[in-house]
Amino acid sequence: MKNIVILISGRGSNMEAIVNACQREGWPARIAAVISNKASASGLQFAASHGIATAVVDHKAFESREAFDAELARVIDGYQPDVVVLAGFMRILTEGFVRHFEGRLLNIHPSLLPAFPGLHTHQRAIEAGCKLAGATVHFVTPELDHGPIVLQAALPVWPDDTEDSLSARVLTHEHVIYPLAVRWVVEDQLSVTDGVVRQLQGAAQVRWGG
C-alpha cells in the first residue's frame, strides 16, 4: 500500500477527484495526508470529512522560500510518501525541495505544455489564436512547468470562448487525467527514459470526448 500526499492552496478540486478515484477504483494506495500553505483552504475540510490527515504549513511564517520548503518537506516526510501531488498548490518550489522528491512529485498545468507555462494560460491561448487547449500532468523538475509529460488532454477552443469558459471546460478534463496519472504512478505503470515517459502494458486507459 503506497502513500499519497497531496498539496493544496484552496478548494483542491483535483485533490477531490484523486481522493474519490482512489477510493472508488481501489488503488493499491491511500491518501496519507492533505497539506496546505493556507489554514483557510476549504479543501482541508473535504479531506478531514473523508478521514484523511491534514496539516498546515503557513508560508507567511517563514523568512525565506528555502526555510518554508525545508519545513514543508519535513512535514511531508512524516507521512512516508511514495507520491507527492501538487493540486492547486500556489507556491514556486525551490530546487532543493524538488530534488528531494524527484521522481515522485507530480503537477498538473492548465495548458498543453511546453506551451504557455506560468499564469493566465487560458487567456494567452485565446489571444494567440490557438485552436486547441488542454492540460498536462508532468513530473516536476526545477524548471517551472517543465518536466517529463505523463498525460495530456486536448480540447477545442471555441470562437466564443472566454478565459472563464475555457478554464471551466479544461478543468473537467483535469479531473479525469490527473487521477489516472496518479494511479499509473502508484501501480508502477510508468518508466522515464531520457526525459520521456512511457506507459507499460496493462496501464489503465480512459477515453472521453472534447
PDB file of C-alpha atoms in Angstrom:
ATOM      1  CA  MET A   1       0.000   0.000   0.000  1.00  0.00           C
ATOM      2  CA  LYS A   2       1.560   3.235  -1.152  1.00  0.00           C
ATOM      3  CA  ASN A   3       1.176   6.627   0.466  1.00  0.00           C
ATOM      4  CA  ILE A   4       0.000   9.676  -1.472  1.00  0.00           C
ATOM      5  CA  VAL A   5       0.423  13.171  -0.037  1.00  0.00           C
ATOM      6  CA  ILE A   6      -1.481  15.990  -1.752  1.00  0.00           C
ATOM      7  CA  LEU A   7      -0.615  19.688  -1.507  1.00  0.00           C
ATOM      8  CA  ILE A   8      -3.307  22.332  -1.981  1.00  0.00           C
ATOM      9  CA  SER A   9      -3.777  26.057  -1.510  1.00  0.00           C
ATOM     10  CA  GLY A  10      -7.548  26.368  -1.914  1.00  0.00           C
ATOM     11  CA  ARG A  11     -10.543  24.211  -2.691  1.00  0.00           C
ATOM     12  CA  GLY A  12      -8.448  21.477  -4.263  1.00  0.00           C
ATOM     13  CA  SER A  13     -10.948  20.174  -6.819  1.00  0.00           C
ATOM     14  CA  ASN A  14      -8.248  17.981  -8.369  1.00  0.00           C
ATOM     15  CA  MET A  15      -7.480  16.684  -4.889  1.00  0.00           C
ATOM     16  CA  GLU A  16     -11.162  15.759  -4.534  1.00  0.00           C
ATOM     17  CA  ALA A  17     -11.069  13.934  -7.872  1.00  0.00           C
ATOM     18  CA  ILE A  18      -7.986  11.964  -6.811  1.00  0.00           C
ATOM     19  CA  VAL A  19      -9.431  11.056  -3.400  1.00  0.00           C
ATOM     20  CA  ASN A  20     -12.680   9.894  -4.969  1.00  0.00           C
ATOM     21  CA  ALA A  21     -10.950   7.865  -7.701  1.00  0.00           C
ATOM     22  CA  CYS A  22      -8.587   6.203  -5.224  1.00  0.00           C
ATOM     23  CA  GLN A  23     -11.497   5.068  -3.065  1.00  0.00           C
ATOM     24  CA  ARG A  24     -13.832   4.188  -5.927  1.00  0.00           C
ATOM     25  CA  GLU A  25     -11.301   2.250  -8.010  1.00  0.00           C
ATOM     26  CA  GLY A  26      -9.496   0.519  -5.154  1.00  0.00           C
ATOM     27  CA  TRP A  27      -5.953   1.667  -5.885  1.00  0.00           C
ATOM     28  CA  PRO A  28      -3.103  -0.071  -4.037  1.00  0.00           C
ATOM     29  CA  ALA A  29      -2.600   3.224  -2.227  1.00  0.00           C
ATOM     30  CA  ARG A  30      -4.113   5.574   0.331  1.00  0.00           C
ATOM     31  CA  ILE A  31      -4.251   9.337   0.639  1.00  0.00           C
ATOM     32  CA  ALA A  32      -1.976   9.673   3.656  1.00  0.00           C
ATOM     33  CA  ALA A  33      -2.393  13.434   4.072  1.00  0.00           C
ATOM     34  CA  VAL A  34      -3.576  16.664   2.516  1.00  0.00           C
ATOM     35  CA  ILE A  35      -1.326  19.615   3.331  1.00  0.00           C
ATOM     36  CA  SER A  36      -1.893  23.301   2.644  1.00  0.00           C
ATOM     37  CA  ASN A  37       0.075  26.506   2.972  1.00  0.00           C
ATOM     38  CA  LYS A  38      -3.184  28.223   3.976  1.00  0.00           C
ATOM     39  CA  ALA A  39      -5.280  27.351   7.018  1.00  0.00           C
ATOM     40  CA  SER A  40      -8.308  28.778   5.189  1.00  0.00           C
ATOM     41  CA  ALA A  41      -8.067  26.301   2.288  1.00  0.00           C
ATOM     42  CA  SER A  42     -11.521  24.752   2.023  1.00  0.00           C
ATOM     43  CA  GLY A  43     -10.064  21.522   0.658  1.00  0.00           C
ATOM     44  CA  LEU A  44      -8.810  20.712   4.151  1.00  0.00           C
ATOM     45  CA  GLN A  45     -12.425  20.299   5.300  1.00  0.00           C
ATOM     46  CA  PHE A  46     -13.151  17.879   2.450  1.00  0.00           C
ATOM     47  CA  ALA A  47     -10.091  15.811   3.357  1.00  0.00           C
ATOM     48  CA  ALA A  48     -10.944  15.713   7.044  1.00  0.00           C
ATOM     49  CA  SER A  49     -14.516  14.657   6.248  1.00  0.00           C
ATOM     50  CA  HIS A  50     -13.040  11.668   4.400  1.00  0.00           C
ATOM     51  CA  GLY A  51     -10.878  10.636   7.331  1.00  0.00           C
ATOM     52  CA  ILE A  52      -7.672  11.956   5.791  1.00  0.00           C
ATOM     53  CA  ALA A  53      -4.989  13.561   7.948  1.00  0.00           C
ATOM     54  CA  THR A  54      -4.483  17.268   7.298  1.00  0.00           C
ATOM     55  CA  ALA A  55      -1.731  19.740   8.105  1.00  0.00           C
ATOM     56  CA  VAL A  56      -0.967  23.408   7.509  1.00  0.00           C
ATOM     57  CA  VAL A  57       2.471  24.882   6.891  1.00  0.00           C
ATOM     58  CA  ASP A  58       1.914  28.634   6.594  1.00  0.00           C
ATOM     59  CA  HIS A  59       4.431  30.118   4.176  1.00  0.00           C
ATOM     60  CA  LYS A  60       3.969  33.542   5.783  1.00  0.00           C
ATOM     61  CA  ALA A  61       5.587  32.255   8.966  1.00  0.00           C
ATOM     62  CA  PHE A  62       8.972  31.796   7.270  1.00  0.00           C
ATOM     63  CA  GLU A  63      11.536  34.371   6.259  1.00  0.00           C
ATOM     64  CA  SER A  64      12.572  32.618   3.056  1.00  0.00           C
ATOM     65  CA  ARG A  65      11.321  30.163   0.469  1.00  0.00           C
ATOM     66  CA  GLU A  66      14.124  27.821   1.485  1.00  0.00           C
ATOM     67  CA  ALA A  67      13.025  27.797   5.127  1.00  0.00           C
ATOM     68  CA  PHE A  68       9.404  27.205   4.185  1.00  0.00           C
ATOM     69  CA  ASP A  69      10.275  24.405   1.780  1.00  0.00           C
ATOM     70  CA  ALA A  70      12.518  22.730   4.362  1.00  0.00           C
ATOM     71  CA  GLU A  71       9.683  22.651   6.903  1.00  0.00           C
ATOM     72  CA  LEU A  72       7.171  21.561   4.274  1.00  0.00           C
ATOM     73  CA  ALA A  73       9.436  18.687   3.233  1.00  0.00           C
ATOM     74  CA  ARG A  74       9.849  17.666   6.878  1.00  0.00           C
ATOM     75  CA  VAL A  75       6.072  17.544   7.382  1.00  0.00           C
ATOM     76  CA  ILE A  76       5.533  15.627   4.142  1.00  0.00           C
ATOM     77  CA  ASP A  77       8.242  13.110   5.020  1.00  0.00           C
ATOM     78  CA  GLY A  78       6.399  12.360   8.246  1.00  0.00           C
ATOM     79  CA  TYR A  79       3.758  10.616   6.125  1.00  0.00           C
ATOM     80  CA  GLN A  80       6.340   8.478   4.263  1.00  0.00           C
ATOM     81  CA  PRO A  81       5.101   9.477   0.810  1.00  0.00           C
ATOM     82  CA  ASP A  82       5.569   7.385  -2.299  1.00  0.00           C
ATOM     83  CA  VAL A  83       3.936  10.105  -4.397  1.00  0.00           C
ATOM     84  CA  VAL A  84       3.572  13.836  -3.724  1.00  0.00           C
ATOM     85  CA  VAL A  85       0.839  15.518  -5.752  1.00  0.00           C
ATOM     86  CA  LEU A  86       0.558  19.257  -6.362  1.00  0.00           C
ATOM     87  CA  ALA A  87      -3.142  20.065  -6.740  1.00  0.00           C
ATOM     88  CA  GLY A  88      -3.525  23.803  -6.996  1.00  0.00           C
ATOM     89  CA  PHE A  89      -0.579  24.420  -4.682  1.00  0.00           C
ATOM     90  CA  MET A  90       0.237  28.041  -5.423  1.00  0.00           C
ATOM     91  CA  ARG A  91       3.866  28.170  -4.421  1.00  0.00           C
ATOM     92  CA  ILE A  92       7.010  28.099  -6.553  1.00  0.00           C
ATOM     93  CA  LEU A  93       9.161  25.364  -5.052  1.00  0.00           C
ATOM     94  CA  THR A  94      12.897  25.581  -4.565  1.00  0.00           C
ATOM     95  CA  GLU A  95      15.306  23.310  -6.385  1.00  0.00           C
ATOM     96  CA  GLY A  96      16.237  21.634  -3.119  1.00  0.00           C
ATOM     97  CA  PHE A  97      12.625  20.665  -2.442  1.00  0.00           C
ATOM     98  CA  VAL A  98      12.111  19.371  -5.970  1.00  0.00           C
ATOM     99  CA  ARG A  99      15.313  17.340  -5.865  1.00  0.00           C
ATOM    100  CA  HIS A 100      14.293  15.838  -2.520  1.00  0.00           C
ATOM    101  CA  PHE A 101      11.113  14.405  -4.053  1.00  0.00           C
ATOM    102  CA  GLU A 102      12.477  13.864  -7.549  1.00  0.00           C
ATOM    103  CA  GLY A 103      10.700  11.121  -9.485  1.00  0.00           C
ATOM    104  CA  ARG A 104       7.691  11.114  -7.159  1.00  0.00           C
ATOM    105  CA  LEU A 105       6.479  14.713  -7.458  1.00  0.00           C
ATOM    106  CA  LEU A 106       3.573  15.357  -9.855  1.00  0.00           C
ATOM    107  CA  ASN A 107       1.884  18.535 -11.048  1.00  0.00           C
ATOM    108  CA  ILE A 108      -0.941  19.433 -13.411  1.00  0.00           C
ATOM    109  CA  HIS A 109      -0.755  22.561 -15.532  1.00  0.00           C
ATOM    110  CA  PRO A 110      -3.716  24.029 -17.462  1.00  0.00           C
ATOM    111  CA  SER A 111      -2.082  24.141 -20.891  1.00  0.00           C
ATOM    112  CA  LEU A 112      -0.595  21.794 -23.438  1.00  0.00           C
ATOM    113  CA  LEU A 113       2.979  22.086 -22.248  1.00  0.00           C
ATOM    114  CA  PRO A 114       5.505  23.167 -23.320  1.00  0.00           C
ATOM    115  CA  ALA A 115       3.100  25.899 -24.499  1.00  0.00           C
ATOM    116  CA  PHE A 116       2.123  28.616 -22.025  1.00  0.00           C
ATOM    117  CA  PRO A 117       3.975  27.827 -18.810  1.00  0.00           C
ATOM    118  CA  GLY A 118       3.173  30.112 -15.904  1.00  0.00           C
ATOM    119  CA  LEU A 119      -0.054  32.007 -15.247  1.00  0.00           C
ATOM    120  CA  HIS A 120      -3.094  33.121 -17.285  1.00  0.00           C
ATOM    121  CA  THR A 121      -2.730  30.165 -19.648  1.00  0.00           C
ATOM    122  CA  HIS A 122      -6.299  30.211 -20.978  1.00  0.00           C
ATOM    123  CA  GLN A 123      -6.314  33.892 -21.850  1.00  0.00           C
ATOM    124  CA  ARG A 124      -2.914  33.556 -23.501  1.00  0.00           C
ATOM    125  CA  ALA A 125      -4.132  30.599 -25.570  1.00  0.00           C
ATOM    126  CA  ILE A 126      -7.185  32.567 -26.735  1.00  0.00           C
ATOM    127  CA  GLU A 127      -5.106  35.642 -27.576  1.00  0.00           C
ATOM    128  CA  ALA A 128      -2.656  33.502 -29.542  1.00  0.00           C
ATOM    129  CA  GLY A 129      -5.489  32.115 -31.655  1.00  0.00           C
ATOM    130  CA  CYS A 130      -4.929  28.532 -30.530  1.00  0.00           C
ATOM    131  CA  LYS A 131      -7.428  26.038 -31.892  1.00  0.00           C
ATOM    132  CA  LEU A 132      -6.655  23.531 -29.133  1.00  0.00           C
ATOM    133  CA  ALA A 133      -6.157  23.971 -25.404  1.00  0.00           C
ATOM    134  CA  GLY A 134      -5.843  21.477 -22.602  1.00  0.00           C
ATOM    135  CA  ALA A 135      -3.995  20.309 -19.539  1.00  0.00           C
ATOM    136  CA  THR A 136      -0.765  18.453 -18.829  1.00  0.00           C
ATOM    137  CA  VAL A 137       0.260  16.145 -15.997  1.00  0.00           C
ATOM    138  CA  HIS A 138       4.022  16.066 -15.591  1.00  0.00           C
ATOM    139  CA  PHE A 139       6.769  15.105 -13.224  1.00  0.00           C
ATOM    140  CA  VAL A 140       8.134  18.209 -11.535  1.00  0.00           C
ATOM    141  CA  THR A 141      11.662  19.414 -12.245  1.00  0.00           C
ATOM    142  CA  PRO A 142      13.398  22.574 -11.007  1.00  0.00           C
ATOM    143  CA  GLU A 143      12.373  24.447 -14.170  1.00  0.00           C
ATOM    144  CA  LEU A 144       8.859  25.855 -13.685  1.00  0.00           C
ATOM    145  CA  ASP A 145       6.110  23.971 -15.554  1.00  0.00           C
ATOM    146  CA  HIS A 146       8.541  21.647 -17.272  1.00  0.00           C
ATOM    147  CA  GLY A 147       9.451  18.032 -16.702  1.00  0.00           C
ATOM    148  CA  PRO A 148       8.576  14.681 -18.271  1.00  0.00           C
ATOM    149  CA  ILE A 149       4.988  14.665 -19.544  1.00  0.00           C
ATOM    150  CA  VAL A 150       2.818  11.866 -18.174  1.00  0.00           C
ATOM    151  CA  LEU A 151      -0.540  12.608 -19.780  1.00  0.00           C
ATOM    152  CA  GLN A 152      -2.324  15.381 -21.660  1.00  0.00           C
ATOM    153  CA  ALA A 153      -5.919  16.208 -22.537  1.00  0.00           C
ATOM    154  CA  ALA A 154      -6.729  18.410 -25.519  1.00  0.00           C
ATOM    155  CA  LEU A 155      -9.993  20.099 -26.397  1.00  0.00           C
ATOM    156  CA  PRO A 156     -11.070  22.662 -28.985  1.00  0.00           C
ATOM    157  CA  VAL A 157     -11.056  26.388 -28.326  1.00  0.00           C
ATOM    158  CA  TRP A 158     -14.422  27.709 -29.467  1.00  0.00           C
ATOM    159  CA  PRO A 159     -14.704  31.128 -31.194  1.00  0.00           C
ATOM    160  CA  ASP A 160     -16.829  32.484 -28.343  1.00  0.00           C
ATOM    161  CA  ASP A 161     -14.666  31.093 -25.521  1.00  0.00           C
ATOM    162  CA  THR A 162     -13.654  33.399 -22.702  1.00  0.00           C
ATOM    163  CA  GLU A 163     -10.926  32.779 -20.157  1.00  0.00           C
ATOM    164  CA  ASP A 164     -13.561  31.590 -17.689  1.00  0.00           C
ATOM    165  CA  SER A 165     -15.438  29.309 -20.079  1.00  0.00           C
ATOM    166  CA  LEU A 166     -12.273  27.687 -21.387  1.00  0.00           C
ATOM    167  CA  SER A 167     -10.928  27.281 -17.864  1.00  0.00           C
ATOM    168  CA  ALA A 168     -14.108  25.516 -16.765  1.00  0.00           C
ATOM    169  CA  ARG A 169     -14.030  23.096 -19.684  1.00  0.00           C
ATOM    170  CA  VAL A 170     -10.347  22.323 -19.225  1.00  0.00           C
ATOM    171  CA  LEU A 171     -10.922  21.683 -15.516  1.00  0.00           C
ATOM    172  CA  THR A 172     -13.385  18.885 -16.244  1.00  0.00           C
ATOM    173  CA  HIS A 173     -10.642  17.157 -18.224  1.00  0.00           C
ATOM    174  CA  GLU A 174      -8.120  17.744 -15.437  1.00  0.00           C
ATOM    175  CA  HIS A 175     -10.411  15.801 -13.116  1.00  0.00           C
ATOM    176  CA  VAL A 176     -10.128  12.824 -15.482  1.00  0.00           C
ATOM    177  CA  ILE A 177      -6.444  12.775 -16.375  1.00  0.00           C
ATOM    178  CA  TYR A 178      -4.898  13.676 -13.020  1.00  0.00           C
ATOM    179  CA  PRO A 179      -6.365  10.732 -11.073  1.00  0.00           C
ATOM    180  CA  LEU A 180      -5.406   8.425 -13.941  1.00  0.00           C
ATOM    181  CA  ALA A 181      -1.818   9.660 -13.959  1.00  0.00           C
ATOM    182  CA  VAL A 182      -1.515   9.264 -10.194  1.00  0.00           C
ATOM    183  CA  ARG A 183      -2.925   5.760 -10.482  1.00  0.00           C
ATOM    184  CA  TRP A 184      -0.307   4.876 -13.092  1.00  0.00           C
ATOM    185  CA  VAL A 185       2.429   6.040 -10.727  1.00  0.00           C
ATOM    186  CA  VAL A 186       1.199   4.103  -7.692  1.00  0.00           C
ATOM    187  CA  GLU A 187       0.707   0.992  -9.844  1.00  0.00           C
ATOM    188  CA  ASP A 188       4.278   1.294 -11.240  1.00  0.00           C
ATOM    189  CA  GLN A 189       2.942   1.567 -14.779  1.00  0.00           C
ATOM    190  CA  LEU A 190       5.377   4.227 -15.989  1.00  0.00           C
ATOM    191  CA  SER A 191       9.011   4.397 -16.983  1.00  0.00           C
ATOM    192  CA  VAL A 192      11.024   7.539 -17.688  1.00  0.00           C
ATOM    193  CA  THR A 193      13.945   7.394 -20.107  1.00  0.00           C
ATOM    194  CA  ASP A 194      15.816  10.475 -21.334  1.00  0.00           C
ATOM    195  CA  GLY A 195      13.003  12.699 -20.105  1.00  0.00           C
ATOM    196  CA  VAL A 196      10.270  10.770 -21.937  1.00  0.00           C
ATOM    197  CA  VAL A 197       7.518   8.955 -20.024  1.00  0.00           C
ATOM    198  CA  ARG A 198       6.319   5.624 -21.383  1.00  0.00           C
ATOM    199  CA  GLN A 199       3.403   3.504 -20.242  1.00  0.00           C
ATOM    200  CA  LEU A 200       3.884  -0.161 -19.551  1.00  0.00           C
ATOM    201  CA  GLN A 201       1.485  -2.702 -20.971  1.00  0.00           C
ATOM    202  CA  GLY A 202      -1.629  -3.103 -18.878  1.00  0.00           C
ATOM    203  CA  ALA A 203      -1.850   0.502 -17.717  1.00  0.00           C
ATOM    204  CA  ALA A 204      -5.441   1.644 -17.173  1.00  0.00           C
ATOM    205  CA  GLN A 205      -6.774   3.779 -20.011  1.00  0.00           C
ATOM    206  CA  VAL A 206      -9.532   6.306 -20.439  1.00  0.00           C
ATOM    207  CA  ARG A 207     -11.332   7.803 -23.423  1.00  0.00           C
ATOM    208  CA  TRP A 208     -13.553  10.843 -23.447  1.00  0.00           C
ATOM    209  CA  GLY A 209     -14.969  13.383 -25.811  1.00  0.00           C
ATOM    210  CA  GLY A 210     -13.922  17.035 -26.101  1.00  0.00           C
TER     211      GLY A 210
END
